Tab-separated table of C-alpha atoms in Angstrom:
chain	number	residue	atom	x	y	z
P	1	MET	CA	34.180	-0.150	100.347
P	2	SER	CA	31.822	-2.520	98.361
P	3	SER	CA	29.992	-0.959	95.150
P	4	THR	CA	27.202	-0.995	97.503
P	5	ASP	CA	29.130	1.168	100.506
P	6	ALA	CA	30.122	3.099	97.189
P	7	LEU	CA	26.665	4.111	95.346
P	8	ARG	CA	25.136	4.444	99.062
P	9	LEU	CA	28.383	7.451	99.889
P	10	LEU	CA	27.505	9.029	96.721
P	11	LEU	CA	23.541	9.210	97.719
P	12	LEU	CA	23.830	10.348	101.227
P	13	SER	CA	26.344	13.193	99.934
P	14	SER	CA	24.480	14.165	97.296
P	15	LEU	CA	21.721	13.806	99.506
P	16	TRP	CA	23.289	16.356	102.253
P	17	GLY	CA	25.191	18.885	99.044
P	18	LEU	CA	20.436	18.852	98.331
P	19	SER	CA	20.097	20.071	102.232
P	20	PHE	CA	21.473	23.592	101.564
P	21	ILE	CA	19.661	23.910	98.717
P	22	PHE	CA	16.658	23.447	100.276
P	23	MET	CA	17.494	25.862	102.843
P	24	ARG	CA	18.361	28.450	100.396
P	25	VAL	CA	14.614	28.356	99.241
P	26	ALA	CA	13.070	27.762	101.822
P	27	ALA	CA	14.731	29.585	104.926
P	28	PRO	CA	13.921	33.005	103.361
P	29	GLU	CA	10.382	32.267	103.235
P	30	PHE	CA	9.768	30.387	106.780
P	31	GLY	CA	11.896	32.031	108.452
P	32	PRO	CA	15.436	29.801	110.244
P	33	VAL	CA	13.601	28.042	113.672
P	34	PRO	CA	10.100	27.746	112.101
P	35	LEU	CA	12.407	25.713	108.983
P	36	VAL	CA	14.058	23.616	111.254
P	37	LEU	CA	11.395	23.165	113.785
P	38	ILE	CA	9.633	21.406	110.642
P	39	ARG	CA	13.288	18.933	109.624
P	40	MET	CA	13.329	18.302	113.272
P	41	GLY	CA	9.618	17.746	113.804
P	42	ILE	CA	8.658	15.634	110.464
P	43	GLY	CA	12.084	13.666	111.158
P	44	ALA	CA	10.726	12.788	114.643
P	45	LEU	CA	7.897	11.831	113.108
P	46	LEU	CA	9.584	9.552	110.595
P	47	LEU	CA	12.017	8.037	112.623
P	48	VAL	CA	10.744	7.206	116.301
P	49	PRO	CA	9.374	4.601	114.696
P	50	LEU	CA	12.257	3.375	114.844
P	51	LEU	CA	12.122	2.804	118.222
P	52	MET	CA	9.376	0.824	119.210
P	53	SER	CA	10.628	-2.224	121.784
P	54	LEU	CA	11.244	-1.954	125.228
P	55	ARG	CA	14.467	-2.126	125.752
P	56	TYR	CA	15.166	0.960	122.635
P	57	LEU	CA	12.537	3.406	124.618
P	58	THR	CA	14.056	2.135	127.970
P	59	LEU	CA	17.325	3.753	126.714
P	60	ILE	CA	16.082	7.064	124.950
P	61	TRP	CA	14.617	7.066	129.053
P	62	GLN	CA	18.058	6.225	130.505
P	63	HIS	CA	19.481	8.322	128.606
P	64	LYS	CA	16.918	11.903	128.299
P	65	GLY	CA	19.762	14.282	129.002
P	66	SER	CA	22.611	13.310	127.508
P	67	LEU	CA	20.061	12.801	123.997
P	68	LEU	CA	18.509	16.641	124.603
P	69	ILE	CA	21.673	17.995	124.981
P	70	LEU	CA	22.706	16.498	121.942
P	71	GLY	CA	19.329	17.348	119.761
P	72	ILE	CA	20.756	21.044	121.121
P	73	ILE	CA	23.938	20.980	120.037
P	74	ASN	CA	24.000	19.047	116.745
P	75	HIS	CA	20.573	19.531	115.366
P	76	VAL	CA	18.646	23.190	116.919
P	77	LEU	CA	21.843	24.968	117.100
P	78	PRO	CA	24.270	24.050	113.161
P	79	PHE	CA	20.781	23.717	111.906
P	80	SER	CA	19.730	26.607	112.522
P	81	LEU	CA	22.358	28.842	111.891
P	82	LEU	CA	22.569	27.171	108.408
P	83	ALA	CA	19.286	28.460	107.508
P	84	LEU	CA	19.868	31.077	108.523
P	85	ALA	CA	23.545	31.452	106.288
P	86	THR	CA	20.820	30.452	103.662
P	87	THR	CA	19.412	33.367	103.643
P	88	ARG	CA	21.581	35.164	102.387
P	89	LEU	CA	25.091	33.299	101.572
P	90	GLU	CA	24.900	30.898	98.327
P	91	ALA	CA	24.688	27.213	98.788
P	92	GLY	CA	27.764	25.977	97.326
P	93	PHE	CA	29.820	28.722	99.522
P	94	THR	CA	27.733	27.573	102.987
P	95	SER	CA	28.640	24.057	102.205
P	96	LEU	CA	32.299	24.902	101.595
P	97	ILE	CA	32.456	26.821	104.971
P	98	ASN	CA	30.628	23.969	106.984
P	99	ALA	CA	33.519	21.492	105.870
P	100	THR	CA	35.559	23.051	108.383
P	101	THR	CA	33.768	20.261	110.766
P	102	PRO	CA	36.803	18.516	110.971
P	103	ILE	CA	38.886	20.893	111.946
P	104	PHE	CA	37.073	22.377	114.722
P	105	THR	CA	36.561	18.496	115.958
P	106	ALA	CA	40.120	18.029	116.347
P	107	LEU	CA	40.260	21.216	118.418
P	108	LEU	CA	37.824	20.930	121.231
P	109	GLY	CA	38.897	17.076	121.233
P	110	ALA	CA	42.272	18.790	122.068
P	111	ALA	CA	41.033	21.120	124.382
P	112	PHE	CA	38.225	19.271	125.980
P	113	PHE	CA	38.398	15.482	125.629
P	114	ALA	CA	41.737	14.280	125.380
P	115	THR	CA	42.201	13.688	121.782
P	116	PRO	CA	45.943	13.993	120.724
P	117	ILE	CA	46.799	16.334	117.942
P	118	GLN	CA	49.382	14.726	115.755
P	119	ARG	CA	52.148	16.791	114.296
P	120	GLN	CA	50.849	16.097	110.446
P	121	GLN	CA	47.870	16.812	111.610
P	122	TYR	CA	49.332	20.811	112.805
P	123	LEU	CA	49.227	21.180	108.935
P	124	GLY	CA	46.058	20.751	107.852
P	125	LEU	CA	43.980	22.264	110.279
P	126	ALA	CA	45.750	25.324	109.594
P	127	LEU	CA	46.012	25.173	106.045
P	128	ALA	CA	42.137	24.599	105.907
P	129	LEU	CA	41.445	27.968	107.375
P	130	PHE	CA	43.690	29.560	105.109
P	131	GLY	CA	41.525	27.865	102.702
P	132	VAL	CA	38.700	29.643	104.713
P	133	TYR	CA	39.695	32.951	104.549
P	134	VAL	CA	40.380	32.134	100.803
P	135	LEU	CA	36.871	31.800	100.482
P	136	SER	CA	36.016	34.254	102.466
P	137	ALA	CA	38.486	37.133	102.931
P	138	ASP	CA	36.777	39.752	100.334
P	139	ARG	CA	32.986	39.164	102.407
P	140	LEU	CA	34.111	39.882	105.749
P	141	ASP	CA	32.140	42.895	105.976
P	142	PHE	CA	30.535	43.042	109.225
P	143	ALA	CA	28.190	46.464	108.327
P	144	LEU	CA	24.565	46.371	108.063
P	145	GLY	CA	24.115	44.181	104.613
P	146	GLY	CA	27.613	42.305	104.659
P	147	ASP	CA	27.588	38.837	104.364
P	148	GLY	CA	30.449	39.004	108.100
P	149	TRP	CA	28.040	38.094	110.682
P	150	PHE	CA	26.646	34.974	107.885
P	151	ILE	CA	29.515	33.510	107.650
P	152	VAL	CA	30.429	33.761	111.443
P	153	ALA	CA	27.056	31.680	111.686
P	154	VAL	CA	27.966	29.040	109.280
P	155	LEU	CA	31.658	29.012	111.323
P	156	GLY	CA	29.373	28.496	114.700
P	157	ALA	CA	27.210	25.361	112.992
P	158	THR	CA	30.939	23.888	112.240
P	159	PHE	CA	31.295	24.395	116.008
P	160	CYS	CA	28.442	22.963	117.375
P	161	TYR	CA	29.046	19.814	114.979
P	162	GLY	CA	32.921	20.068	116.572
P	163	LEU	CA	31.598	19.429	120.356
P	164	ALA	CA	28.794	17.482	119.087
P	165	GLY	CA	31.343	14.621	117.459
P	166	ASN	CA	32.993	14.628	120.514
P	167	TYR	CA	30.653	14.376	123.010
P	168	SER	CA	28.438	11.363	121.601
P	169	LYS	CA	32.118	10.064	121.073
P	170	THR	CA	32.407	10.039	124.318
P	171	ARG	CA	29.142	10.297	125.615
P	172	LEU	CA	26.666	7.775	123.736
P	173	SER	CA	29.184	5.771	121.977
P	174	HIS	CA	27.702	2.472	123.579
P	175	LEU	CA	23.923	3.579	122.861
P	176	PRO	CA	22.466	1.691	118.877
P	177	SER	CA	23.020	4.127	115.842
P	178	ARG	CA	18.797	4.612	115.965
P	179	VAL	CA	18.805	5.542	119.518
P	180	LEU	CA	20.916	7.907	118.757
P	181	ALA	CA	19.194	9.209	115.677
P	182	ALA	CA	15.806	9.270	116.415
P	183	GLY	CA	16.065	9.941	120.231
P	184	SER	CA	18.269	13.309	119.527
P	185	SER	CA	15.323	13.884	116.741
P	186	ALA	CA	13.014	14.448	118.838
P	187	MET	CA	14.554	15.915	121.647
P	188	SER	CA	15.444	19.148	118.914
P	189	ALA	CA	11.693	19.266	117.845
P	190	LEU	CA	9.914	19.320	121.451
P	191	VAL	CA	13.079	22.138	121.746
P	192	LEU	CA	12.181	24.136	118.987
P	193	LEU	CA	8.251	23.622	119.459
P	194	VAL	CA	7.547	26.535	120.813
P	195	PRO	CA	9.654	29.274	119.424
P	196	GLY	CA	8.812	27.826	116.115
P	197	LEU	CA	5.597	28.894	116.509
P	198	LEU	CA	6.520	31.637	118.217
P	199	LEU	CA	8.036	32.221	114.988
P	200	TRP	CA	5.797	31.146	112.329
P	201	PRO	CA	5.986	33.748	109.184
P	202	SER	CA	2.330	36.364	109.416
P	203	GLU	CA	2.560	35.904	105.952
P	204	PRO	CA	1.721	32.665	104.015
P	205	VAL	CA	4.301	30.338	102.509
P	206	SER	CA	4.452	29.693	99.137
P	207	VAL	CA	4.266	25.353	97.525
P	208	LEU	CA	7.648	25.945	96.348
P	209	ALA	CA	8.905	26.618	100.027
P	210	TRP	CA	6.854	23.695	101.263
P	211	GLY	CA	8.263	22.174	99.213
P	212	ASN	CA	11.801	22.430	99.707
P	213	ALA	CA	10.883	22.672	103.684
P	214	LEU	CA	9.533	19.127	103.155
P	215	ALA	CA	12.178	17.860	101.004
P	216	LEU	CA	14.293	18.986	103.623
P	217	ALA	CA	12.699	16.291	106.371
P	218	MET	CA	11.563	13.770	104.942
P	219	LEU	CA	15.407	12.973	101.528
P	220	SER	CA	18.134	15.254	103.754
P	221	THR	CA	17.667	14.389	106.952
P	222	THR	CA	15.735	11.021	107.329
P	223	LEU	CA	16.636	9.103	104.843
P	224	ALA	CA	20.094	10.692	104.695
P	225	PHE	CA	20.443	9.553	108.582
P	226	LEU	CA	19.505	5.996	107.256
P	227	LEU	CA	21.503	5.837	105.125
P	228	TYR	CA	24.401	7.272	107.257
P	229	PHE	CA	24.183	4.950	110.202
P	230	GLY	CA	23.794	2.328	108.056
P	231	LEU	CA	26.985	3.361	106.361
P	232	LEU	CA	28.751	3.622	109.148
P	233	ALA	CA	27.921	-0.093	110.099
P	234	SER	CA	28.982	-2.119	107.181
P	235	ALA	CA	31.571	-0.076	105.697
P	236	GLY	CA	33.621	1.532	108.790
P	237	ALA	CA	33.761	5.471	110.240
P	238	THR	CA	37.037	6.249	108.028
P	239	ALA	CA	35.171	5.346	105.024
P	240	THR	CA	32.100	7.546	105.887
P	241	SER	CA	33.578	10.127	106.460
P	242	THR	CA	35.025	10.604	103.086
P	243	VAL	CA	30.948	12.702	102.942
P	244	THR	CA	32.671	15.172	104.227
P	245	PHE	CA	35.008	15.954	101.322
P	246	LEU	CA	32.022	15.134	98.874
P	247	ILE	CA	29.718	17.024	99.681
P	248	PRO	CA	31.098	21.305	98.969
P	249	VAL	CA	31.545	19.183	95.626
P	250	SER	CA	27.598	17.716	95.666
P	251	ALA	CA	26.479	21.468	97.195
P	252	LEU	CA	28.340	23.754	94.054
P	253	LEU	CA	26.796	21.684	91.948
P	254	TRP	CA	23.503	21.982	92.568
P	255	GLY	CA	23.529	25.037	93.075
P	256	TYR	CA	24.671	25.303	89.728
P	257	LEU	CA	22.672	23.410	87.801
P	258	LEU	CA	19.409	24.633	89.628
P	259	LEU	CA	20.178	27.878	91.225
P	260	ASP	CA	22.301	28.841	88.870
P	261	GLU	CA	25.519	30.092	91.374
P	262	THR	CA	28.292	30.747	90.170
P	263	LEU	CA	31.842	29.041	90.466
P	264	SER	CA	34.663	31.485	90.061
P	265	LEU	CA	37.774	30.856	90.587
P	266	GLN	CA	38.528	31.738	93.845
P	267	VAL	CA	35.359	29.607	95.221
P	268	VAL	CA	37.242	26.389	93.535
P	269	THR	CA	40.660	27.754	94.570
P	270	GLY	CA	39.543	28.315	98.464
P	271	MET	CA	37.562	24.646	97.967
P	272	VAL	CA	40.841	22.772	97.275
P	273	ILE	CA	42.766	24.530	99.543
P	274	THR	CA	40.409	23.773	102.227
P	275	LEU	CA	39.417	20.427	101.477
P	276	SER	CA	43.137	19.349	101.159
P	277	GLY	CA	43.412	21.072	104.454
P	278	THR	CA	40.810	18.796	105.688
P	279	ALA	CA	42.137	15.564	104.885
P	280	ILE	CA	45.641	15.842	105.903
P	281	ALA	CA	43.646	17.014	109.143
P	282	THR	CA	41.959	14.057	109.322
P	283	ARG	CA	44.760	11.491	108.265
P	284	LEU	CA	42.886	10.313	105.520
P	285	LEU	CA	45.745	12.186	103.466
P	286	LYS	CA	48.964	10.510	105.733
P	287	PHE	CA	52.675	12.056	104.937
P	288	ARG	CA	55.465	8.964	105.837
P	289	SER	CA	58.032	9.753	108.577
P	290	ARG	CA	61.756	9.667	106.689
P	291	GLY	CA	61.765	7.200	110.181
P	292	ALA	CA	59.135	4.707	108.645
P	293	LEU	CA	60.373	4.180	105.476
P	294	THR	CA	60.778	0.483	105.014
P	295	PRO	CA	63.921	-0.939	104.448
P	296	PRO	CA	65.276	-2.473	100.838
P	297	ARG	CA	65.135	-6.038	100.232
P	298	PRO	CA	68.466	-7.625	100.078
P	299	PRO	CA	68.403	-8.673	96.610
P	300	HIS	CA	67.522	-12.624	95.903
P	301	GLU	CA	70.860	-15.023	95.939
């Protein structure tokens, strides 16, 4: 990875880490669905100019059904679930649970998309799930006023991301990145238009909430998408996937600095376990089998 790509990666992780801060501030006033309508509506308006050629417009029309499905499972549902979760959960905590996305990607790939899971990946999956347990064991209260259902909402979002990753890889990998980003964003905005307007808050929304909503749309969606797909083309999928491990760190730091969220020993321990398991499951950390050891070289004569 070049130094330019490394800077892109750090900026991308910071923008996506900030998205949890923006949602944490704006979601309580807007509500989850109207906030995501703003996010995807403005994102679509800013991204659609990238499609202003007959070739791209033709691809959008030919794959409108698939892009609609991708928009629902990669934007509408997970963004709404995360926005709902941030009305109750801390931004850093939410981002840590969300970091299990590669776990669901691997499990769903093996179950429905014929993607094999290697032996060491099972260890990573188990370790990451244990990390989630460490993070949330004392918060899984499903009574009225508890955090349990909000944690389930975050896991639901990661499930959607896992499904979307496999769907995109198997059905849409031949499309240009700008078609995927702008096309799915436009479809998402259309899906959200009616429910977002019906659920629009009846009380005036504060300037602070509007500022965070607009920042979520312009910085953590439009700019982040452009950075992500540019990094994917320049550095490759493996290097780009390391953003998964930087986002929670970014969100925790922003939450600590901007929202006075606490960094408890439990959160730090859960983060280390979860991210270690995810690194093993995604094979960024690899174990060498005994049979794979390189034999010693004979001495020079």
